[in-house]
PDB file of C-alpha atoms and ligand atoms in Angstrom:
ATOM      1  CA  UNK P  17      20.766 -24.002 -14.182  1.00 93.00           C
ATOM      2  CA  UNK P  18      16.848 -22.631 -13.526  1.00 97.00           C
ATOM      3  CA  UNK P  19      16.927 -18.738 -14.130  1.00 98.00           C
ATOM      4  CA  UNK P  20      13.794 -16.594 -14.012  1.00 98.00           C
ATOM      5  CA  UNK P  21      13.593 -13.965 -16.811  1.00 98.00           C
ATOM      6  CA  UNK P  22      11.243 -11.239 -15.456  1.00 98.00           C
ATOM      7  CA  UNK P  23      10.541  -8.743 -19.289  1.00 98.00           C
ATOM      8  CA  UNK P  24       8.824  -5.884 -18.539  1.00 97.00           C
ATOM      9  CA  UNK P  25       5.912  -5.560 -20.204  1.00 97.00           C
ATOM     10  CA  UNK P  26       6.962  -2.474 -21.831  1.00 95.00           C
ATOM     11  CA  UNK P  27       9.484  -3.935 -23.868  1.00 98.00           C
ATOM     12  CA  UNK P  28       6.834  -7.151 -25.380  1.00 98.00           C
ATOM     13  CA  UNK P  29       4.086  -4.226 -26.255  1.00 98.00           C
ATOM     14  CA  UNK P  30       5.030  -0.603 -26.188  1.00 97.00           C
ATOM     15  CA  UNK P  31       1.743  -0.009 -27.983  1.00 96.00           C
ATOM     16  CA  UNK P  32       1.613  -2.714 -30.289  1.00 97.00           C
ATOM     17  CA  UNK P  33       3.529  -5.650 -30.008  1.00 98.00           C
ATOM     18  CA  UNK P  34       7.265  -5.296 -30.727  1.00 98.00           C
ATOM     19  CA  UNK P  35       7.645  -8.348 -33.046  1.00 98.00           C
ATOM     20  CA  UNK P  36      11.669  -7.741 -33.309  1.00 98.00           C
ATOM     21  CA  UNK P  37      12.205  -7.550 -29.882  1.00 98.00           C
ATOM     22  CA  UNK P  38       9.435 -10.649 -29.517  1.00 98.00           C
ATOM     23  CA  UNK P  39      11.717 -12.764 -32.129  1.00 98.00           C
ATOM     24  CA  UNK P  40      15.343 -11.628 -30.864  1.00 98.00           C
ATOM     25  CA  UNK P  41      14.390 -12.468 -27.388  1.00 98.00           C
ATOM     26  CA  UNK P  42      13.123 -16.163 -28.326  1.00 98.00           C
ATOM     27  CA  UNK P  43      15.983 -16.619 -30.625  1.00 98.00           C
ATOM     28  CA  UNK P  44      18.225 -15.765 -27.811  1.00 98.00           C
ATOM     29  CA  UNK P  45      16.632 -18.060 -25.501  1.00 98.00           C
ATOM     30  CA  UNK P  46      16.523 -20.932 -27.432  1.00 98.00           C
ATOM     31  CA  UNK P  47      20.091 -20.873 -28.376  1.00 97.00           C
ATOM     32  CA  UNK P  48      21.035 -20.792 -24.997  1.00 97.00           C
ATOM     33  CA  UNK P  49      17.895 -23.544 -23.427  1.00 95.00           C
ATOM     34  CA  UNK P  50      20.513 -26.764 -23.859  1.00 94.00           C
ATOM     35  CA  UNK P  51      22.527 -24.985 -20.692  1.00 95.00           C
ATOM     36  CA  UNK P  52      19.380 -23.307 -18.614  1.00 97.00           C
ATOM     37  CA  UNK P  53      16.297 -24.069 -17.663  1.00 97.00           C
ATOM     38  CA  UNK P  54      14.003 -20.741 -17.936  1.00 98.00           C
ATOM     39  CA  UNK P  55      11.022 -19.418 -16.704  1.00 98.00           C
ATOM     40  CA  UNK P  56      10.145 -16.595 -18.222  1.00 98.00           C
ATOM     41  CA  UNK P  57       7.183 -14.009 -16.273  1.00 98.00           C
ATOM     42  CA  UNK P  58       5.950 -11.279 -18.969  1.00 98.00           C
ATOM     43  CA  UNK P  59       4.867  -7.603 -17.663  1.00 97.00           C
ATOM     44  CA  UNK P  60       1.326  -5.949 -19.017  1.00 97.00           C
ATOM     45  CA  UNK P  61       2.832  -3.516 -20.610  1.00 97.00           C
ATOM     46  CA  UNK P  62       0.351  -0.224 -22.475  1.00 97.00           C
ATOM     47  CA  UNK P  63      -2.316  -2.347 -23.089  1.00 97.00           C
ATOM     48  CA  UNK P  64      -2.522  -3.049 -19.100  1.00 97.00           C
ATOM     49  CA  UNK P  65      -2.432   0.359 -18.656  1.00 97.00           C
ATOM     50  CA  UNK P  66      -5.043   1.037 -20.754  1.00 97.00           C
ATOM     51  CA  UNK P  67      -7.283  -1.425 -19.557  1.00 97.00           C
ATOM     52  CA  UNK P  68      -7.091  -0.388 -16.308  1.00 96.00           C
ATOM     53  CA  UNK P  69      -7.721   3.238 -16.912  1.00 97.00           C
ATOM     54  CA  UNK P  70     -10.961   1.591 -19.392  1.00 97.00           C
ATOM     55  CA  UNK P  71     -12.099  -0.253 -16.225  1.00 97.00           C
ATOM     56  CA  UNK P  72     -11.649   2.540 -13.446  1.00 96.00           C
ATOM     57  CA  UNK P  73     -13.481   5.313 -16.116  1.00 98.00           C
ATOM     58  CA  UNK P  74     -16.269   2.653 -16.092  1.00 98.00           C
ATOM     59  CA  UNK P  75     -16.212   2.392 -12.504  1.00 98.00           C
ATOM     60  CA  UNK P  76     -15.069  -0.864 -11.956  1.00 97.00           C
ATOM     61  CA  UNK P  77     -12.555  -1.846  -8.299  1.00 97.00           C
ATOM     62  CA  UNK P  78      -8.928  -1.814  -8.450  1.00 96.00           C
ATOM     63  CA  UNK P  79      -9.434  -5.657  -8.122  1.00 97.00           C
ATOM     64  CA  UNK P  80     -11.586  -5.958 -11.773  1.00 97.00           C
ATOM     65  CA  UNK P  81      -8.849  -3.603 -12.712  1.00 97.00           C
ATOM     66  CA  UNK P  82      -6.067  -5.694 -11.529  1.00 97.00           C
ATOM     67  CA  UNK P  83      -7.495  -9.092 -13.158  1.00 97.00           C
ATOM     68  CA  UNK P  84      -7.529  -7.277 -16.651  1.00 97.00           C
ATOM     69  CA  UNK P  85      -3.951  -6.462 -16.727  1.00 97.00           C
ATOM     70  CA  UNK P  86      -3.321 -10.011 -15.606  1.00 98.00           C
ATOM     71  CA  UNK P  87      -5.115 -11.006 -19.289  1.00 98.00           C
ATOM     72  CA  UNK P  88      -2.621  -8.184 -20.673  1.00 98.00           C
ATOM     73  CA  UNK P  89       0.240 -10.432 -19.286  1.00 98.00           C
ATOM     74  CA  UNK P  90      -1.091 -13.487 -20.358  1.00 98.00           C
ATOM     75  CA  UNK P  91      -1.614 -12.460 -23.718  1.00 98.00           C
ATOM     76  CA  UNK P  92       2.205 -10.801 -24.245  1.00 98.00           C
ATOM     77  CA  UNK P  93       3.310 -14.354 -22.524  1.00 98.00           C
ATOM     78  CA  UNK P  94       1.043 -16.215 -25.531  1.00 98.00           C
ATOM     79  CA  UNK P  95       2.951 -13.952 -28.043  1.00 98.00           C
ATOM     80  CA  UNK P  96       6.420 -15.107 -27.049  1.00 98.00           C
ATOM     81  CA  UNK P  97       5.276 -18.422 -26.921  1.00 98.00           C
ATOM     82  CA  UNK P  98       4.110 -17.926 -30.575  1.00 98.00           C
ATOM     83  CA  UNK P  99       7.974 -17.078 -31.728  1.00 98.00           C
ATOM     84  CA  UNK P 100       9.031 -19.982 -29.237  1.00 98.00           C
ATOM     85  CA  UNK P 101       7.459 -22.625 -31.391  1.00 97.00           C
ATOM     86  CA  UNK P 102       7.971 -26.108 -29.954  1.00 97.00           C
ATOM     87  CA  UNK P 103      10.576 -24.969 -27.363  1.00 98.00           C
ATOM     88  CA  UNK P 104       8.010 -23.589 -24.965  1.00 98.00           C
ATOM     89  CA  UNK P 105       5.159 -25.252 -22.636  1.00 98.00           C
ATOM     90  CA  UNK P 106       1.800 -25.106 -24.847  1.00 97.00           C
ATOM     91  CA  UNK P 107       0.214 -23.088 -22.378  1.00 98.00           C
ATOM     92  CA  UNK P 108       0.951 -19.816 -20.230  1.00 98.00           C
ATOM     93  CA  UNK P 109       0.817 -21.094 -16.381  1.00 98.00           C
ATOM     94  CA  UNK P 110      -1.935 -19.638 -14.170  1.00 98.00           C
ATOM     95  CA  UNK P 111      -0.504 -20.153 -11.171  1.00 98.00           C
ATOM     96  CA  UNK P 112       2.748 -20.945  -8.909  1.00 98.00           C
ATOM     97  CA  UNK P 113       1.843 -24.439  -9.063  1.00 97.00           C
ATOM     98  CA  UNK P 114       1.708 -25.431 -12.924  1.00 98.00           C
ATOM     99  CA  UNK P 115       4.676 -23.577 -13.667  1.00 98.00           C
ATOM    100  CA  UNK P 116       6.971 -25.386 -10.904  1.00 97.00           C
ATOM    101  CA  UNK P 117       5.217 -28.368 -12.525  1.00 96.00           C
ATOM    102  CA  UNK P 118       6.368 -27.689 -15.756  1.00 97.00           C
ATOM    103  CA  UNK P 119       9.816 -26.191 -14.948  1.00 96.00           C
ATOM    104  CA  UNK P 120      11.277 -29.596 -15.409  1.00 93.00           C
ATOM    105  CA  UNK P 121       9.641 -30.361 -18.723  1.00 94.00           C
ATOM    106  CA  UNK P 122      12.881 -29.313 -20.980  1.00 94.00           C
ATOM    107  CA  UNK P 123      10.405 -26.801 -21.930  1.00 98.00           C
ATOM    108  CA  UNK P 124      10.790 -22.806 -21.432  1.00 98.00           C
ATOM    109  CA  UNK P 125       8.303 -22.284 -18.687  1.00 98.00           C
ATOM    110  CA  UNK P 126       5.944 -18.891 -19.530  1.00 98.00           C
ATOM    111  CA  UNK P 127       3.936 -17.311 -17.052  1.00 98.00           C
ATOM    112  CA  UNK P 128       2.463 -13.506 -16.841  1.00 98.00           C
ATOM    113  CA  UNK P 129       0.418 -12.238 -13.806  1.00 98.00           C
ATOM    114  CA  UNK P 130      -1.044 -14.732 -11.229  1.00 98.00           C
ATOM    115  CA  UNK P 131      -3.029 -13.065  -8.538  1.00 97.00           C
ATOM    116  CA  UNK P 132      -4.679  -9.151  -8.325  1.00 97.00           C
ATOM    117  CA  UNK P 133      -2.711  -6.928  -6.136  1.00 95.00           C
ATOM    118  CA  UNK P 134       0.943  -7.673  -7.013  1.00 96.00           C
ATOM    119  CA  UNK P 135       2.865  -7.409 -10.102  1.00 96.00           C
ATOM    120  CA  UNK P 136       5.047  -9.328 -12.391  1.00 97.00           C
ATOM    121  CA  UNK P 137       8.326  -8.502  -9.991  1.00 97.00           C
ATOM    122  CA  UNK P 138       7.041 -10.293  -7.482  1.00 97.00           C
ATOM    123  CA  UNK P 139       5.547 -12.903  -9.460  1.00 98.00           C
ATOM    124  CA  UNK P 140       9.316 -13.515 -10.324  1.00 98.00           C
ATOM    125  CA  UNK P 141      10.195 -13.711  -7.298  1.00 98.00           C
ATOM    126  CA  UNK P 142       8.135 -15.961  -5.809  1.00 98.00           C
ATOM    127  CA  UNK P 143       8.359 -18.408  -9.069  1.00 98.00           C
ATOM    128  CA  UNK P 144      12.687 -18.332  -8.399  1.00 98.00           C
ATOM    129  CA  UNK P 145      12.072 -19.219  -4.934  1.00 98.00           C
ATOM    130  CA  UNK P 146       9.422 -21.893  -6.071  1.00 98.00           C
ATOM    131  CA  UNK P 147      11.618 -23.356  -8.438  1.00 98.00           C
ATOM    132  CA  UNK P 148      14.790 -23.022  -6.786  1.00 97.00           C
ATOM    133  CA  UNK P 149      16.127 -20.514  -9.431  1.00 98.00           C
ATOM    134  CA  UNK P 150      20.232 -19.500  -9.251  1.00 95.00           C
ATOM    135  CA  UNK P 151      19.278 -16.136 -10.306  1.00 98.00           C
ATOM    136  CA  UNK P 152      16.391 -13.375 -12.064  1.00 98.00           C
ATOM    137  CA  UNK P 153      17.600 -11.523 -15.042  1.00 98.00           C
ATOM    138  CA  UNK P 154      14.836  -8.141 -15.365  1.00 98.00           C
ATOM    139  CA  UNK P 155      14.836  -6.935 -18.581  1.00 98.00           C
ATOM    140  CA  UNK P 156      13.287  -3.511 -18.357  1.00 96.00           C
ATOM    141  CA  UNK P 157      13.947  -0.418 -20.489  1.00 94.00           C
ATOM    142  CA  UNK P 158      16.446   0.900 -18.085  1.00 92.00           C
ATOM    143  CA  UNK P 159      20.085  -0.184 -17.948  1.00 92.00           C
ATOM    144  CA  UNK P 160      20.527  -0.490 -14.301  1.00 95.00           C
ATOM    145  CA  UNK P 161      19.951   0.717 -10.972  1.00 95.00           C
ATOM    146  CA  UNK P 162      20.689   4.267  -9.757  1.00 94.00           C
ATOM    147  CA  UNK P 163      21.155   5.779  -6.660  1.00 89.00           C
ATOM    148  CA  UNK P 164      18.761   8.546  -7.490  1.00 85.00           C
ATOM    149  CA  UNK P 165      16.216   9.207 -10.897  1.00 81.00           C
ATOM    150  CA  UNK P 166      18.801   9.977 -13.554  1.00 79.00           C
ATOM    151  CA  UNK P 167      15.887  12.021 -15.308  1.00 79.00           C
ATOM    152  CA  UNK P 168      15.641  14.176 -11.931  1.00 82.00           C
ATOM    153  CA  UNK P 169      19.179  14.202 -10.098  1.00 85.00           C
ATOM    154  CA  UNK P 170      21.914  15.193 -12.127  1.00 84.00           C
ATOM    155  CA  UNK P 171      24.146  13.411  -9.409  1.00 88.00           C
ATOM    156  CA  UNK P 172      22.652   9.826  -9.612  1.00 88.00           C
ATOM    157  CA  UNK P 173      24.395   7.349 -10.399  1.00 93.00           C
ATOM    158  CA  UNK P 174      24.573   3.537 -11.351  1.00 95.00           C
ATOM    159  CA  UNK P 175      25.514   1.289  -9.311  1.00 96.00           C
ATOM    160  CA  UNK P 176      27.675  -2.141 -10.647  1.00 97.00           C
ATOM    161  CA  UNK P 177      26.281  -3.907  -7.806  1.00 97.00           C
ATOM    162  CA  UNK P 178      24.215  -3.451  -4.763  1.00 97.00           C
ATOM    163  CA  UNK P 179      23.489  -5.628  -1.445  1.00 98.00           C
ATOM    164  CA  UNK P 180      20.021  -6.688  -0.930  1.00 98.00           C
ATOM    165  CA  UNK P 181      19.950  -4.541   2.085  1.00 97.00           C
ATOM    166  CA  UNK P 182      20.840  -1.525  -0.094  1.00 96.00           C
ATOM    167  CA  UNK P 183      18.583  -2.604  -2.641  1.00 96.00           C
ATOM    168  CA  UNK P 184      15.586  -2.849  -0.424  1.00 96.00           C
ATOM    169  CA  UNK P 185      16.482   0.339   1.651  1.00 94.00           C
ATOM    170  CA  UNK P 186      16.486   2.117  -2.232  1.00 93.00           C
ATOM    171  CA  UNK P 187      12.695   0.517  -2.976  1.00 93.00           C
ATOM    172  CA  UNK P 188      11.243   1.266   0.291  1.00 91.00           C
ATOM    173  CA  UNK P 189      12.525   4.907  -0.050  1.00 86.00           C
ATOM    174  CA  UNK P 190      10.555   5.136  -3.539  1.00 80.00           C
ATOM    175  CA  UNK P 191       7.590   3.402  -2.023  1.00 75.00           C
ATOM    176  CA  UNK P 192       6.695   5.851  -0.079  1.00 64.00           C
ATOM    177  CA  UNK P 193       6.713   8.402  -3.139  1.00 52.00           C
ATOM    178  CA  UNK P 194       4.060   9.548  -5.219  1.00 52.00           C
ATOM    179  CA  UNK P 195       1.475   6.999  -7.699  1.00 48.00           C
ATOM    180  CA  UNK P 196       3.817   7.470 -11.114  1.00 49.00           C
ATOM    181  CA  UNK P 197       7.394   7.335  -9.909  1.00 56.00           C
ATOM    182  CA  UNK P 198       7.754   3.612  -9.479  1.00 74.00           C
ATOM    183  CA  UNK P 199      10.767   1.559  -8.853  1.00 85.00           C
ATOM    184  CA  UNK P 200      12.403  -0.947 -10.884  1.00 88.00           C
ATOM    185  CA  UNK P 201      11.708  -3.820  -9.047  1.00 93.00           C
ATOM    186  CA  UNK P 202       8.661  -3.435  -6.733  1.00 93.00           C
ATOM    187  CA  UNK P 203       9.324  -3.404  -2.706  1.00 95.00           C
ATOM    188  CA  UNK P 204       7.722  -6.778  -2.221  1.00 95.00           C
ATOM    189  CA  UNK P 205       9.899  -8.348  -5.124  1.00 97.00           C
ATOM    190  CA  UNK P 206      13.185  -6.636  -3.415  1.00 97.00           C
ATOM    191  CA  UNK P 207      12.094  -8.378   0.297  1.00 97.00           C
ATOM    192  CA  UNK P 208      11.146 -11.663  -1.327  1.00 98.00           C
ATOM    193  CA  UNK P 209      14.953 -12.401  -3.662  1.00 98.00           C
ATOM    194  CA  UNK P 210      16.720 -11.088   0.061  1.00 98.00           C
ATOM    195  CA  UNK P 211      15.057 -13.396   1.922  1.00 98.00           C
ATOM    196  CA  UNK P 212      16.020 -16.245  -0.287  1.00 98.00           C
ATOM    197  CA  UNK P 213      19.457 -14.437  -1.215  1.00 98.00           C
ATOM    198  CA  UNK P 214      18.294 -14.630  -4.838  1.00 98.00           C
ATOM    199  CA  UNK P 215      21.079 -13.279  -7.119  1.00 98.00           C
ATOM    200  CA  UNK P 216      19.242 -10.585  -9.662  1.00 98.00           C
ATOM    201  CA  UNK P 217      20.729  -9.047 -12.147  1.00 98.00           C
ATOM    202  CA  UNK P 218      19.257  -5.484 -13.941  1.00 98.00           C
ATOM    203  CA  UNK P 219      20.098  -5.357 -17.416  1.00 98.00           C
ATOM    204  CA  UNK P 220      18.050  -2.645 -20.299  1.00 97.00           C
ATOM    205  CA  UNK P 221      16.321  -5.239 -22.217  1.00 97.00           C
ATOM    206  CA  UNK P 222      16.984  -4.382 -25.388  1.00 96.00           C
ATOM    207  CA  UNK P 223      20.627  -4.978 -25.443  1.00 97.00           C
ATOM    208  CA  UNK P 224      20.528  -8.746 -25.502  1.00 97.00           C
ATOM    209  CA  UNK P 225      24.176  -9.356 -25.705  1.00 97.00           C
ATOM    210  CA  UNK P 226      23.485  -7.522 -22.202  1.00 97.00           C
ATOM    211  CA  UNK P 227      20.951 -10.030 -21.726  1.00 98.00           C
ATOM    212  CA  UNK P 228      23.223 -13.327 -22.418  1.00 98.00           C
ATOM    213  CA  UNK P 229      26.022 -11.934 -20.147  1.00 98.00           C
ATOM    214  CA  UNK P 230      23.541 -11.846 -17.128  1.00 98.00           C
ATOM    215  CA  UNK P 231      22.132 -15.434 -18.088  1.00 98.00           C
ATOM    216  CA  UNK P 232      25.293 -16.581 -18.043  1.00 96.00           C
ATOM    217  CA  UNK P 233      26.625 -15.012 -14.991  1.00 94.00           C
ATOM    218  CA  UNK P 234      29.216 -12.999 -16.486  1.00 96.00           C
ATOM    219  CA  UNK P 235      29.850  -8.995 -16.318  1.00 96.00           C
ATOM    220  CA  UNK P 236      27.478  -6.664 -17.930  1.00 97.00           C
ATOM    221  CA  UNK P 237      27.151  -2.809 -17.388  1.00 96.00           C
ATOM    222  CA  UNK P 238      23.615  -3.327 -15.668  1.00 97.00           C
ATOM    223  CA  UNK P 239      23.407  -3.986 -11.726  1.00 98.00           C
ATOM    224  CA  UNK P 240      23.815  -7.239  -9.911  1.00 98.00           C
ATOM    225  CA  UNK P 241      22.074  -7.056  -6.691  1.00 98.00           C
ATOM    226  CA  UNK P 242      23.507 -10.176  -4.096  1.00 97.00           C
TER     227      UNK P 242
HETATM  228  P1  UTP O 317       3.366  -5.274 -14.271  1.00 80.89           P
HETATM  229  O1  UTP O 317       3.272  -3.935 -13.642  1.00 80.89           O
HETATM  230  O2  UTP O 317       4.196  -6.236 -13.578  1.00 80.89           O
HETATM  231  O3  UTP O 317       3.751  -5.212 -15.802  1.00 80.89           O
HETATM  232  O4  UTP O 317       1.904  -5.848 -14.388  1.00 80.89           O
HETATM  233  P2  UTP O 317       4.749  -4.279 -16.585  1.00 80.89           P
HETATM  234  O5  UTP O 317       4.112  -3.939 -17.863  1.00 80.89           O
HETATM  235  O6  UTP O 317       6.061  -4.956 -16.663  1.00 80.89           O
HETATM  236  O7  UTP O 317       4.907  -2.984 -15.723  1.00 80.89           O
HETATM  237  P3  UTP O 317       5.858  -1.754 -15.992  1.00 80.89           P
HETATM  238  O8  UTP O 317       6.280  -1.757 -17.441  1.00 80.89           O
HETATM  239  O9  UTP O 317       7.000  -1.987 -15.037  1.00 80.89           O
HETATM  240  O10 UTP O 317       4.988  -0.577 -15.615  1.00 80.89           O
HETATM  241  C1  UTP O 317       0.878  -5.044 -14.960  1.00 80.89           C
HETATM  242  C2  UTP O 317      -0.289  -4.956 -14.012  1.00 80.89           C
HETATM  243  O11 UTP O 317      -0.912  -6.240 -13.909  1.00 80.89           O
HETATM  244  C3  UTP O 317      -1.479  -6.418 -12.643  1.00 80.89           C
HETATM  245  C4  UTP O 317      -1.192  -5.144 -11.863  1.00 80.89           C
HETATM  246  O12 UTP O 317      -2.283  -4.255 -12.065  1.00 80.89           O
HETATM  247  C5  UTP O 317       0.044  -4.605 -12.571  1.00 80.89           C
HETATM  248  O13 UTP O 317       0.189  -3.218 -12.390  1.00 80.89           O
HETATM  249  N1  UTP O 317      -0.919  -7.647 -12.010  1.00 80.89           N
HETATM  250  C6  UTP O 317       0.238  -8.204 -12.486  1.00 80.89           C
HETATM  251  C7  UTP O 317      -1.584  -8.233 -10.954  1.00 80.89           C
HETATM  252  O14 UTP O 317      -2.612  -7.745 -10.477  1.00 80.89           O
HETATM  253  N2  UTP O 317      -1.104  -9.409 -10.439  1.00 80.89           N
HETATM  254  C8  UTP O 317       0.014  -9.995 -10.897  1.00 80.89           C
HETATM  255  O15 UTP O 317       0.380 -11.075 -10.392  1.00 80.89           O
HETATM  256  C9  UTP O 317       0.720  -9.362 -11.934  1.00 80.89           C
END
């Protein structure tokens, strides 16, 4: 079975890179690569955001700023591939087309960012529906998806599973909201898995037994959208 893990970059390097979380999260993943095929897209995480804000102070576009959190990606994708060893391609794919080449290799696939203007959701996205994936498992630091910001509405709460329609109403909604109050899963990333009907399951990263239940298909407390 081909399943896209989209790991937000948050959890690979908070800071600094967070070897434990780096090593449980390969060791995980290459206990379970005899029964799944992955793909795995890494997020920028603080050292994106800090090279962005380092470009924009020194004037550079939103595009220069975009391609230097794509290196961020690339180089939190070249750190998991470090505690991968032999089990992962030898190199992070650049683009849509070497990583459907190589999802067939027996190999766990890595990718980060591909093109300026996106982000890593929808670069999982677009790689499931490239390779034919039965499902996404996002690993982010939050355990779900809730109807409102737990942080800001007392009332919010999580839902077990959502349609895609419900999902995408829910992005669009926070799209339209301030810089700073983003989504899970970006709006693009929510149109692209409902067009394909791309099963994607939201699970807090951390928790990898979490993790292995969404892999696998079974129940977890996160949300399945489908
Ligand atoms: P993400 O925003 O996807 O990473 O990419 P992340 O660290 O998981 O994000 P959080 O934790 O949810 O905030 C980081 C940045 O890299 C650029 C964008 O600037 C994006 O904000 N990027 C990423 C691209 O320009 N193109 C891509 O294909 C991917």
């Amino acid at each position: 079975m081909k399943i896209v893990l989209s790991v937000g970059g948050s959890l690979l390097n908070p800071g600094r890179p967070d070897f434990d979380f780096i090593e449980k999260l390969a060791l995980l993943l290459r206990k379970l690569q005899a029964k799944h095929q992955f793909a795995v897209v890494c997020g920028g995480g603080v050292p994106a955001r800090e090279q962005v804000s380092h470009i924009r102070k020194l004037g550079g576009s939103e595009f220069l700023a975009d391609e230097t959190a794509i290196l961020c990606t690339r180089m939190n994708a070249l750190l998991l591939m470090a505690s991968l060893g032999d089990d992962a391609c030898p190199s992070v794919a650049e683009s849509f087309r070497e990583a459907t080449g190589a999802v067939n290799s027996g190999k766990i696939v890595l990718m980060g960012g591909t093109i300026p203007g996106i982000t890593t959701d929808t670069d999982a996205a677009l790689l499931a529906e490239g390779i034919g994936a039965s499902r996404i498992v996002n690993l982010s630091n939050v355990n779900g998806i809730y109807t409102a910001d737990p942080r800001k509405d007392k009332s919010a709460r999580k839902m077990s599973r959502m349609s895609f329609s419900q999902l995408v109403e829910l992005a669009s909604q926070h799209d339209q909201r301030k810089a700073g109050t983003r989504f899970i899963f970006d709006l693009i990333a929510c149109k692209l898995i409902s067009r394909s009907g791309i099963e994607t399951h939201f699970v807090c990263g951390k928790n990898l037994d979490e993790v292995q239940r969404a892999i696998e298909g079974k129940t977890h407390s996160g949300t399945v959208v489908k």
